[in-house]
Coordinates of C-alpha atoms in Angstrom, one line a residue:
M773 CA 6.8 2.8 -50.0
K774 CA 9.9 3.3 -51.9
N775 CA 11.0 6.5 -53.7
D776 CA 12.0 4.8 -57.0
R777 CA 8.6 3.3 -57.5
T778 CA 7.1 6.7 -57.2
A779 CA 9.5 8.2 -59.5
T780 CA 8.9 5.6 -62.2
I781 CA 5.3 7.1 -62.9
L782 CA 6.3 10.0 -64.8
S783 CA 3.6 10.5 -67.6
P784 CA 0.1 11.7 -66.4
D785 CA -2.5 9.2 -66.2
P786 CA -5.5 10.1 -68.5
T787 CA -7.9 8.7 -65.9
R788 CA -6.6 11.1 -63.2
S789 CA -6.5 13.9 -65.6
A790 CA -10.1 13.4 -66.6
A791 CA -11.1 13.1 -63.0
L792 CA -9.4 16.4 -62.1
S793 CA -11.4 18.1 -64.9
L794 CA -14.7 16.5 -63.6
L795 CA -14.0 17.6 -60.0
A796 CA -13.2 21.2 -61.2
A797 CA -16.4 21.4 -63.2
V798 CA -18.5 20.4 -60.2
L799 CA -16.8 22.0 -57.3
D800 CA -15.5 25.2 -59.0
R801 CA -18.0 25.8 -62.0
H802 CA -21.0 24.0 -60.3
R803 CA -21.8 22.0 -63.4
P804 CA -23.6 18.6 -63.0
L805 CA -21.3 15.6 -63.0
E806 CA -23.0 13.9 -65.9
D807 CA -22.8 17.1 -68.1
A808 CA -19.1 17.4 -67.1
L809 CA -18.6 13.8 -68.2
D810 CA -20.2 14.3 -71.6
S811 CA -17.9 17.1 -72.1
L812 CA -14.8 15.2 -71.7
P813 CA -12.6 14.7 -74.9
P814 CA -12.7 11.3 -76.6
M815 CA -11.1 8.7 -74.5
D816 CA -11.0 5.1 -73.9
A817 CA -14.4 3.9 -72.3
R818 CA -12.7 2.2 -69.4
D819 CA -10.6 5.2 -68.6
R820 CA -13.7 7.4 -68.8
A821 CA -15.5 5.1 -66.4
A822 CA -12.6 5.1 -64.1
A823 CA -12.4 8.8 -64.1
H824 CA -16.1 9.0 -63.1
R825 CA -15.7 6.6 -60.4
L826 CA -12.6 8.4 -58.9
A827 CA -14.4 11.9 -59.0
A828 CA -17.4 10.4 -57.7
A829 CA -15.5 9.0 -54.7
V830 CA -14.1 12.4 -54.0
L831 CA -17.5 14.0 -54.0
R832 CA -19.0 11.2 -51.9
R833 CA -16.4 11.5 -49.3
R834 CA -15.1 15.0 -49.7
G835 CA -15.7 16.1 -46.0
T836 CA -13.8 13.0 -44.7
I837 CA -10.9 13.5 -47.2
D838 CA -10.4 17.0 -46.3
A839 CA -10.4 16.1 -42.6
V840 CA -7.7 13.6 -43.2
L841 CA -5.7 16.1 -45.4
E842 CA -6.0 18.9 -42.8
P843 CA -3.3 18.0 -40.3
F844 CA -0.7 17.7 -43.1
L845 CA -1.4 21.1 -44.7
A846 CA -0.2 24.4 -43.3
R847 CA -2.7 25.9 -45.6
N848 CA -4.8 24.8 -48.4
P849 CA -3.1 25.0 -51.9
P850 CA -4.9 26.6 -54.8
S851 CA -8.2 25.0 -55.8
E852 CA -6.5 22.7 -58.6
G853 CA -3.9 21.6 -56.2
M854 CA -6.5 20.7 -53.5
H855 CA -8.4 18.6 -56.0
I856 CA -5.3 16.7 -57.0
L857 CA -4.6 16.0 -53.2
R858 CA -8.4 14.9 -52.9
L859 CA -8.1 12.4 -55.9
G860 CA -4.8 11.1 -54.4
A861 CA -6.4 10.6 -50.9
A862 CA -9.6 9.1 -52.4
A863 CA -7.6 6.5 -54.3
L864 CA -5.6 5.6 -51.1
L865 CA -8.4 5.6 -48.6
F866 CA -11.3 4.4 -50.6
L867 CA -10.4 2.7 -53.8
E868 CA -7.7 0.4 -52.6
T869 CA -5.2 1.8 -55.0
P870 CA -1.5 0.7 -54.2
A871 CA 0.4 3.6 -52.4
H872 CA 3.0 4.0 -55.0
A873 CA 0.5 4.1 -57.8
A874 CA -1.8 6.8 -56.1
V875 CA 1.0 9.1 -55.0
G876 CA 2.9 8.7 -58.2
T877 CA 0.0 9.4 -60.5
A878 CA -1.0 12.6 -58.4
V879 CA 2.6 13.9 -58.6
A880 CA 2.7 13.3 -62.4
L881 CA -0.7 15.1 -62.7
A882 CA 0.7 18.2 -60.8
R883 CA 3.6 18.3 -63.1
A884 CA 1.4 17.9 -66.2
R885 CA -0.7 20.8 -65.0
N886 CA 2.5 23.0 -64.8
L887 CA 2.5 22.9 -61.0
P888 CA 6.0 21.8 -60.3
K889 CA 6.3 23.4 -56.9
L890 CA 3.0 21.7 -55.9
A891 CA 4.4 18.3 -56.9
G892 CA 6.6 18.1 -54.0
L893 CA 3.8 19.1 -51.6
V894 CA 1.5 16.5 -53.2
N895 CA 4.2 13.8 -52.8
A896 CA 4.9 14.7 -49.1
V897 CA 1.2 15.0 -48.1
L898 CA 0.0 11.9 -49.8
R899 CA 2.8 9.7 -48.4
R900 CA 1.6 10.8 -44.9
V901 CA -1.9 10.0 -46.0
A902 CA -0.8 6.5 -47.0
E903 CA 1.0 6.0 -43.8
N904 CA -1.5 7.5 -41.4
G905 CA -4.7 8.1 -43.2
A906 CA -6.5 4.6 -42.4
S907 CA -6.1 5.1 -38.7
A908 CA -7.3 8.8 -39.1
L909 CA -10.5 7.5 -40.6
E910 CA -11.3 5.6 -37.5
E911 CA -11.7 8.7 -35.4
L912 CA -13.7 10.7 -37.7
D913 CA -17.5 10.9 -38.1
G914 CA -17.7 10.3 -41.9
P915 CA -21.4 10.5 -42.5
R916 CA -21.7 13.7 -40.6
L917 CA -18.4 15.3 -42.3
D918 CA -19.7 14.2 -45.8
T919 CA -23.2 15.8 -45.4
P920 CA -23.9 19.6 -45.7
P921 CA -25.4 20.6 -42.3
W922 CA -28.5 21.9 -43.8
L923 CA -29.3 18.5 -45.4
W924 CA -28.4 16.8 -42.2
T925 CA -30.7 18.9 -40.1
S926 CA -33.7 18.5 -42.7
W927 CA -33.5 14.8 -42.6
G928 CA -34.2 14.5 -38.9
A929 CA -34.0 11.1 -37.1
D930 CA -33.1 9.4 -40.4
A931 CA -30.0 11.6 -41.1
R932 CA -27.2 9.2 -40.0
D933 CA -28.9 6.2 -41.8
I934 CA -29.2 8.2 -45.0
A935 CA -25.7 9.6 -44.8
T936 CA -24.3 6.2 -44.0
A937 CA -25.9 4.8 -47.0
H938 CA -24.5 7.7 -49.3
Q939 CA -21.0 6.3 -48.5
S940 CA -21.5 3.6 -51.0
E941 CA -22.2 3.5 -54.6
A942 CA -25.7 2.4 -55.6
A943 CA -26.2 -0.8 -57.2
L944 CA -27.8 -1.1 -60.8
D945 CA -31.6 -1.8 -60.6
L946 CA -33.6 -3.1 -63.6
T947 CA -37.3 -3.1 -64.2
M948 CA -38.1 -6.0 -66.6
I949 CA -40.6 -5.7 -69.5
G950 CA -43.3 -8.3 -69.8
D951 CA -42.2 -11.7 -69.2
A952 CA -38.5 -11.2 -70.1
P953 CA -36.1 -13.3 -67.8
A954 CA -33.9 -11.4 -65.4
P955 CA -30.1 -11.3 -66.5
E956 CA -28.0 -14.0 -64.8
G957 CA -26.7 -13.1 -61.4
G958 CA -29.5 -10.5 -60.7
L959 CA -31.1 -10.4 -57.4
L960 CA -34.9 -10.2 -57.4
L961 CA -35.9 -7.6 -54.9
P962 CA -39.3 -7.9 -53.0
T963 CA -40.9 -5.2 -55.1
G964 CA -40.2 -7.0 -58.4
S965 CA -37.1 -5.0 -59.5
V966 CA -33.8 -6.9 -60.3
R967 CA -30.6 -5.7 -58.6
L968 CA -27.1 -6.2 -60.2
P969 CA -23.7 -5.3 -58.6
T970 CA -22.4 -1.7 -58.8
G971 CA -20.2 -1.3 -62.0
T972 CA -22.4 -3.6 -64.1
R973 CA -22.2 -2.5 -67.8
V974 CA -25.9 -2.2 -68.7
T975 CA -25.3 -2.2 -72.3
E976 CA -23.4 -5.4 -72.3
L977 CA -26.3 -7.3 -70.6
P978 CA -28.3 -9.8 -72.6
G979 CA -31.6 -8.4 -73.4
F980 CA -30.5 -4.7 -73.5
E981 CA -30.8 -4.3 -77.3
T982 CA -34.0 -6.3 -77.4
G983 CA -35.6 -4.2 -74.9
A984 CA -36.0 -6.8 -72.1
F985 CA -35.6 -4.1 -69.3
M986 CA -35.0 -0.6 -68.5
V987 CA -32.6 0.9 -65.8
Q988 CA -34.7 2.2 -62.8
D989 CA -34.0 2.3 -59.2
A990 CA -36.4 0.2 -57.2
A991 CA -38.0 3.3 -55.6
A992 CA -38.3 5.0 -58.9
A993 CA -40.3 2.0 -60.1
L994 CA -43.1 2.5 -57.3
P995 CA -45.0 5.6 -58.4
A996 CA -46.1 4.1 -61.7
R997 CA -47.1 0.8 -60.2
L998 CA -49.1 2.8 -57.5
L999 CA -51.1 4.7 -60.1
G1000 CA -52.7 1.4 -61.1
A1001 CA -53.2 2.1 -64.8
E1002 CA -55.4 -0.3 -66.7
P1003 CA -55.8 -1.2 -70.4
G1004 CA -58.1 1.3 -72.2
Q1005 CA -57.4 4.1 -69.7
H1006 CA -55.9 7.4 -70.8
I1007 CA -53.0 8.3 -68.8
A1008 CA -50.7 11.3 -68.7
D1009 CA -47.0 11.2 -67.5
L1010 CA -46.0 14.8 -66.8
C1011 CA -42.4 15.8 -66.7
A1012 CA -41.9 12.4 -68.2
A1013 CA -38.3 12.3 -69.6
P1014 CA -36.2 10.2 -69.7
G1015 CA -39.1 7.9 -69.7
G1016 CA -38.8 5.1 -67.3
K1017 CA -42.1 5.6 -65.8
T1018 CA -43.8 6.4 -69.2
A1019 CA -42.6 2.8 -70.2
Q1020 CA -43.9 1.3 -67.1
L1021 CA -47.4 2.9 -67.9
A1022 CA -47.2 2.0 -71.5
A1023 CA -46.5 -1.7 -70.6
T1024 CA -49.8 -1.9 -68.7
G1025 CA -51.8 -1.4 -72.0
A1026 CA -53.0 2.0 -71.0
A1027 CA -53.0 4.9 -73.8
V1028 CA -50.1 7.1 -72.3
T1029 CA -49.2 10.6 -73.2
A1030 CA -45.9 11.8 -72.2
V1031 CA -45.3 15.4 -71.6
D1032 CA -41.9 17.1 -71.1
L1033 CA -40.6 20.5 -71.9
N1034 CA -36.9 19.7 -72.7
P1035 CA -36.5 18.7 -76.2
A1036 CA -33.1 16.8 -75.7
R1037 CA -34.7 14.8 -73.0
M1038 CA -37.6 14.0 -75.0
Q1039 CA -35.4 12.7 -77.6
R1040 CA -33.8 10.3 -75.2
L1041 CA -37.4 9.2 -74.0
A1042 CA -38.3 8.4 -77.6
A1043 CA -35.1 6.4 -78.0
N1044 CA -35.8 4.4 -74.9
L1045 CA -39.4 3.6 -75.9
A1046 CA -38.2 2.4 -79.3
R1047 CA -35.6 0.2 -77.7
L1048 CA -38.3 -1.3 -75.4
G1049 CA -40.8 -1.8 -78.3
L1050 CA -43.3 0.4 -76.5
V1051 CA -45.6 3.2 -77.8
A1052 CA -46.7 6.4 -76.1
E1053 CA -47.9 9.9 -77.5
L1054 CA -45.0 12.3 -77.0
V1055 CA -45.8 16.0 -76.4
G1056 CA -43.2 18.6 -76.0
A1057 CA -44.9 21.2 -73.8
D1058 CA -44.9 22.8 -70.4
A1059 CA -47.1 20.7 -68.2
R1060 CA -48.4 23.7 -66.5
S1061 CA -50.2 25.1 -69.5
W1062 CA -50.7 21.8 -71.7
R1063 CA -54.2 20.3 -71.6
P1064 CA -55.4 17.0 -73.0
A1065 CA -58.3 17.0 -75.5
T1066 CA -60.5 15.2 -73.0
P1067 CA -60.1 14.8 -69.3
L1068 CA -57.8 11.9 -68.1
D1069 CA -58.4 8.7 -66.2
G1070 CA -55.1 9.1 -64.4
I1071 CA -51.9 11.2 -64.1
L1072 CA -48.4 10.6 -62.9
L1073 CA -46.6 13.7 -61.9
D1074 CA -42.9 13.0 -61.1
A1075 CA -42.2 16.6 -60.4
P1076 CA -39.0 18.5 -60.8
C1077 CA -37.3 18.7 -57.4
S1078 CA -34.0 19.0 -55.5
A1079 CA -33.0 15.3 -56.2
T1080 CA -31.6 14.8 -52.7
G1081 CA -33.1 11.3 -52.8
T1082 CA -30.6 10.3 -55.5
I1083 CA -27.3 11.4 -53.9
R1084 CA -26.1 7.7 -54.0
R1085 CA -26.1 7.9 -57.7
H1086 CA -25.4 11.5 -58.1
P1087 CA -23.0 12.7 -55.4
D1088 CA -22.7 16.0 -57.0
V1089 CA -26.1 16.9 -55.8
P1090 CA -25.0 18.4 -52.5
Y1091 CA -22.7 20.8 -54.3
L1092 CA -25.2 21.9 -56.8
K1093 CA -28.2 22.5 -54.5
R1094 CA -28.6 24.9 -51.7
Q1095 CA -31.2 25.4 -49.1
N1096 CA -32.6 28.5 -50.9
D1097 CA -33.2 26.4 -54.0
I1098 CA -36.1 24.6 -52.3
L1099 CA -38.7 27.3 -52.2
P1100 CA -38.7 28.0 -56.0
L1101 CA -39.0 24.2 -56.5
T1102 CA -42.0 23.9 -54.1
Q1103 CA -43.7 26.8 -55.9
L1104 CA -43.2 24.9 -59.3
Q1105 CA -44.5 21.7 -57.8
D1106 CA -47.8 23.5 -56.5
Q1107 CA -48.4 24.8 -60.0
L1108 CA -47.9 21.4 -61.6
L1109 CA -50.2 19.8 -59.1
A1110 CA -52.9 22.5 -59.8
A1111 CA -52.4 21.8 -63.6
A1112 CA -52.6 18.0 -63.2
T1113 CA -55.8 18.3 -61.2
A1114 CA -57.5 20.4 -63.8
M1115 CA -56.6 17.6 -66.4
L1116 CA -58.5 14.8 -64.5
K1117 CA -62.0 13.6 -64.9
P1118 CA -64.0 13.3 -61.6
G1119 CA -62.8 10.2 -59.8
G1120 CA -59.5 10.3 -61.9
R1121 CA -56.5 9.3 -59.9
L1122 CA -53.3 11.5 -59.4
V1123 CA -49.8 10.3 -58.1
Y1124 CA -47.4 13.0 -57.1
A1125 CA -43.8 11.9 -56.6
V1126 CA -40.5 13.5 -56.1
C1127 CA -37.0 12.0 -55.8
S1128 CA -36.4 14.2 -52.9
L1129 CA -35.6 13.8 -49.1
Q1130 CA -36.8 17.3 -48.3
P1131 CA -40.0 17.5 -46.3
E1132 CA -40.9 20.8 -48.0
E1133 CA -41.1 18.8 -51.4
G1134 CA -43.2 15.9 -49.8
A1135 CA -45.8 15.9 -47.3
A1136 CA -46.1 19.7 -47.2
R1137 CA -47.0 19.7 -50.8
A1138 CA -49.6 17.0 -50.6
A1139 CA -51.0 18.9 -47.6
A1140 CA -51.1 22.0 -49.6
A1141 CA -52.7 20.4 -52.4
L1142 CA -55.5 19.0 -50.5
A1143 CA -56.3 22.3 -48.7
R1144 CA -56.6 24.3 -52.1
L1145 CA -57.5 21.9 -54.9
P1146 CA -60.6 19.7 -55.6
L1147 CA -58.8 16.5 -54.4
D1148 CA -59.4 13.9 -51.8
P1149 CA -56.7 11.7 -50.3
D1150 CA -56.4 8.1 -51.9
P1151 CA -54.1 6.6 -49.3
I1152 CA -51.7 4.0 -50.4
R1153 CA -52.3 0.7 -48.4
R1154 CA -50.0 -1.6 -46.7
S1155 CA -51.4 -4.5 -48.8
E1156 CA -50.2 -2.7 -52.0
M1157 CA -46.5 -2.7 -50.9
P1158 CA -46.2 -5.0 -48.0
E1159 CA -42.4 -5.5 -48.9
L1160 CA -41.8 -1.9 -47.8
A1161 CA -44.2 -1.4 -45.1
A1162 CA -41.5 0.8 -43.2
A1163 CA -41.8 3.4 -45.9
L1164 CA -45.5 3.8 -45.5
G1165 CA -46.8 6.5 -43.2
R1166 CA -50.1 6.7 -41.3
D1167 CA -51.3 9.2 -43.7
G1168 CA -50.9 6.9 -46.6
H1169 CA -48.0 8.6 -48.1
V1170 CA -44.8 6.7 -49.1
R1171 CA -41.3 7.9 -48.1
T1172 CA -38.5 5.8 -49.0
H1173 CA -34.8 6.8 -48.2
P1174 CA -31.4 5.2 -48.7
G1175 CA -31.2 3.9 -45.3
L1176 CA -34.1 1.5 -45.7
W1177 CA -33.4 -2.0 -47.1
P1178 CA -29.8 -2.2 -45.7
Q1179 CA -30.0 -5.9 -46.3
Y1180 CA -30.4 -5.3 -50.0
G1181 CA -28.0 -2.3 -50.3
G1182 CA -30.8 0.6 -50.0
L1183 CA -32.8 2.5 -52.4
D1184 CA -33.3 6.0 -53.6
G1185 CA -35.2 8.5 -51.6
F1186 CA -38.8 9.1 -53.0
F1187 CA -42.0 10.7 -51.6
I1188 CA -45.2 9.5 -53.2
A1189 CA -48.7 10.6 -52.4
R1190 CA -52.0 9.6 -54.3
F1191 CA -55.2 11.6 -54.6
R1192 CA -58.6 11.2 -56.4
R1193 CA -60.3 14.1 -58.2
I1194 CA -63.4 15.3 -56.8

């Protein structure tokens, strides 16, 4: 790499500047990445998407990036400087950015942030990374470095497969509505979802405006399917927003009531149903205290959880959640399970789901519900999901994780259990 090529990049790149803001929001202020993205000033859509991709690459591979940087730093610079180094290293190591561009934009960003003394350090360190970083990667255990120890331990024998899957961005999965044809180039997965490549712009796909499909990970499409709703039944979707599962249930012909406490998310749910041409009763309420006018035939409870099953899509999750967050979530899940059970008619079916990989939020909650609530297990049978038999346990629960289906690119982590009201 030549000095004059680096020197030609003088003005700060809006993509790098926005990515730095996103990193600072997540790592320093513990804000969700999507919230930080929404707070960015107006900018070109492509720059915005590129900033998101760059920041997500740092979050996804931060442990590895820091390990590569460490030998070239006598001590870590202040937080903002460290983020600039991480952005440059991510561009070099994982995004195939030409070395002169990755280094030059990082140096320009340091200068634009009034860190002239840091600019020299950034230039020197990132040049070393450009020369030696790729070989350094070969000696590092990336999956382990990029995973907080408490998560690695909790995932047991599946930890390495899960963490390896987290290194890659998730593809775009669609659930088709009715007989709508899949977009050209989509891969039909064994469970019926349609998978398109990472980076696909969903709003530009034919059929988006006409409601031909909804965006939904293949694993997220399973709970509504396993409830088995039928025309004429009255079904509730608790904690329903943003409404993917509500739409699935409404498409069966069942009468669906969607309950959620968050007004903004309910507005999004309403907009999604309108685009899809589907109808459901929308109730803004706390599902722990809301009750239907008459007992229900079925309930889908996709409960609030740690969301550790969605790290491929939300690489900020490991920086926002801590081990001590799990207990309050399990207490909330128990309360919601009790409320849902009280809403069911005898023989009514309840599907409990969480997009979590944590055992406390999965099988432990199902066992607690059976021990204290008037419920019988309604095991999910292999014949209901032969295409994902590896995710089905002997207890009739489903546990998907990102390391499954490597031939298709994985899927989100979900726990699903099914019950009948006594």
